[in-house]
Amino acid sequence: MSTNALDANMLQEIEKRRTFAIISHPDAGKTTLTEKLLLFGGAIRLAGTVKGRKASKHATSDWMEIEKQRGISVTSSVMQFDYNGHRVNILDTPGHQDFSEDTYRTLTAADSAVMLIDSAKGVEAQTKKLFQVCSKRGIPIFTFINKMDREGRNPFELLEELENVLGIRSYPMNWPIGSGKQLCGVYDRVKTQVELFKGDDHSEITVQKVSGYEDEIIRDMAGEHLYNQLQEELMLLDVAGDEYDYEKVLRGELTPVFFGSAINNFGVQTFLENFLQLAPSPASRKSSQGEIEPTYDGFTGYVFKIQANMNPAHRDRIAFFRIVSGKFERGMSVKHVRAGKDIKLAQPQQFLAQDRDIVDTAFPGDIIGLFDPGIFRIGDSLSTGKEIVFDELPTFSPELFSKVTIKNALKQKQFLKGIDQLTEEGTVQVFHTTSGFDEMILGVVGQLQFEVMEHRMKSEYGVDILLHRMPFQFARWVVDDKLDPTKFRINSQLVKDKKDNYVALFENEYAMRTAMEKMPSAKFLETAP
Ligand code: G4P
């Protein structure tokens, strides 16, 4: 795609942006780390604000009623702050049981990811799932191994696990000096310096430049035992570890690893500084017109998530929009490509650490919230100038299924409308049975979506629904010229999706494999064809 000459200011705005997501398993310390990063950025003043918010019943980010009830954040939000000349956008990805397709889709708006790992637990289930989504996109992944103040696993073992479980090579950027109660600092392999934690609560950090890890200064600072241990470990790392290769980092083949402790602020600032330096500025996205670079002269972007009811008083929806190229200005007219209409972006919102603010200008890499009176769908593209359609966002196969029925049959009309509109948002998929009565089955990626569905059907459509969990764990779209429905009887069921595609639901992998073997000519797809 050709690029017109851009003014220097625009290039600077693009260059300074870093848009990333933190991926982790619940309890690894994502809230704690996020909070520390926001503190460095001056976006919040007091530690405990984000944590407090997480537990609070009336928190700012608790947009939906259900969030208030549970004190957790259901839907991903975005936080923005400035640090060292960078404009940082952190995409929050829900990690508890509120895991959903939203979480996955949000990752498409990130240009890099920070993978947070609990040093005692290593790579956990949800980290693995999120990693795979990032890895498929080939974005750079930075690793922060947290809770080094506790007795955790051996750092070498953790690196090995990254390779064995996730298949990614690693390069430790720093190395812990001691661990658990004995942790007294980290050795920075890149800057060849030592950061020592001082004071009773280790809140002071002294930085000392050294000539290398053999430097006697470290012996004086950390003591004989830890000095010797560090020597041994770093020598081993030099001999057996991977070499640092920035190109591989950018391709997502090598992850720079940082050890630290978010709660004590150990290694967090150096992590942030290194990360901002190494992480890429906003990347291009694929479209019907080829790759659209952030420097492309038209304004373009796409909706990656729609959130309903952020303000329950108004039932409004917010479409989260990632800017791919061009400058956004409040009030500008853009083409809504799918709808074939020009629309005016009048009241866009930007997400700062605390509040939502009306935004006047924004640049590639930024996420803005567009007021949505019901005109957007996930994946919609907006552009000025030439019409650009960005590639479809990936969909994910549901893993949990429930039959859905209505308590009061008189509300059938609202029930169908609610199911239709809510499944349109993309976090819940609806299927219909193919034999006997027409029954509806809902499929989700995370359990909480069922509760959200139940809650919203009642509060927005006035309908009480009943959900009956079904034993299925896998859904596969079946494509076959001569599909024989009788083949799906044991531990499986054949249903249809909204577009009348055949979908087979399976209780276990064995049932799925058996079906595949019995129908060699059929294709079993993880997402809709
Ligand atoms: P999450 O968002 O990933 O779920 O994790 P969160 O930050 O809420 O942290 C989970 C628990 O781990 C919290 O403890 C938190 O204080 C603790 N934690 C986070 N970072 C560190 C660290 O570097 N070292 C140690 N030792 N602990 C850490 P909690 O008891 O569940 O909550 P709270 O009582 O501290 O609020």
Short mmCIF file of C-alpha atoms in Angstrom, two decimals, residues 13 17-19 78 80 87-89 91 109 111 282 299-302 304 320-324 326 328 350-351 359 361-369:
data_model
loop_
_atom_site.label_atom_id
_atom_site.label_comp_id
_atom_site.label_asym_id
_atom_site.label_seq_id
_atom_site.Cartn_x
_atom_site.Cartn_y
_atom_site.Cartn_z
CA GLU A 13 3.08 9.83 17.65
CA ARG A 17 3.06 4.19 21.20
CA ARG A 18 3.14 0.77 22.83
CA THR A 19 -0.08 -1.21 22.89
CA VAL A 78 -8.05 -0.38 28.38
CA GLN A 80 -3.49 4.52 29.03
CA ARG A 87 2.31 6.53 25.27
CA VAL A 88 1.36 3.21 26.80
CA ASN A 89 -1.94 1.40 26.15
CA LEU A 91 -5.31 -3.92 27.28
CA ALA A 109 -5.70 -5.31 19.29
CA ASP A 111 1.04 -5.37 19.29
CA PRO A 282 1.97 -0.12 16.40
CA PHE A 299 -7.79 6.82 8.88
CA THR A 300 -8.59 3.13 9.41
CA GLY A 301 -9.32 0.68 12.18
CA TYR A 302 -11.68 -1.98 13.39
CA PHE A 304 -12.72 -5.72 18.32
CA PHE A 320 -13.92 -0.71 21.30
CA PHE A 321 -12.03 0.41 18.25
CA ARG A 322 -8.37 -0.10 17.47
CA ILE A 323 -6.88 2.60 15.26
CA VAL A 324 -4.68 1.00 12.62
CA GLY A 326 -4.22 7.80 10.41
CA PHE A 328 -8.44 10.40 14.62
CA GLN A 350 -10.58 7.23 25.62
CA PHE A 351 -9.79 5.00 28.52
CA VAL A 359 -11.00 12.25 23.32
CA THR A 361 -7.37 13.21 18.85
CA ALA A 362 -5.92 9.72 18.79
CA PHE A 363 -3.31 7.87 16.76
CA PRO A 364 -2.48 4.38 15.47
CA GLY A 365 -2.19 1.94 18.36
CA ASP A 366 -4.75 3.80 20.45
CA ILE A 367 -8.04 2.27 21.45
CA ILE A 368 -11.07 4.48 21.45
CA GLY A 369 -14.56 3.75 22.63
#
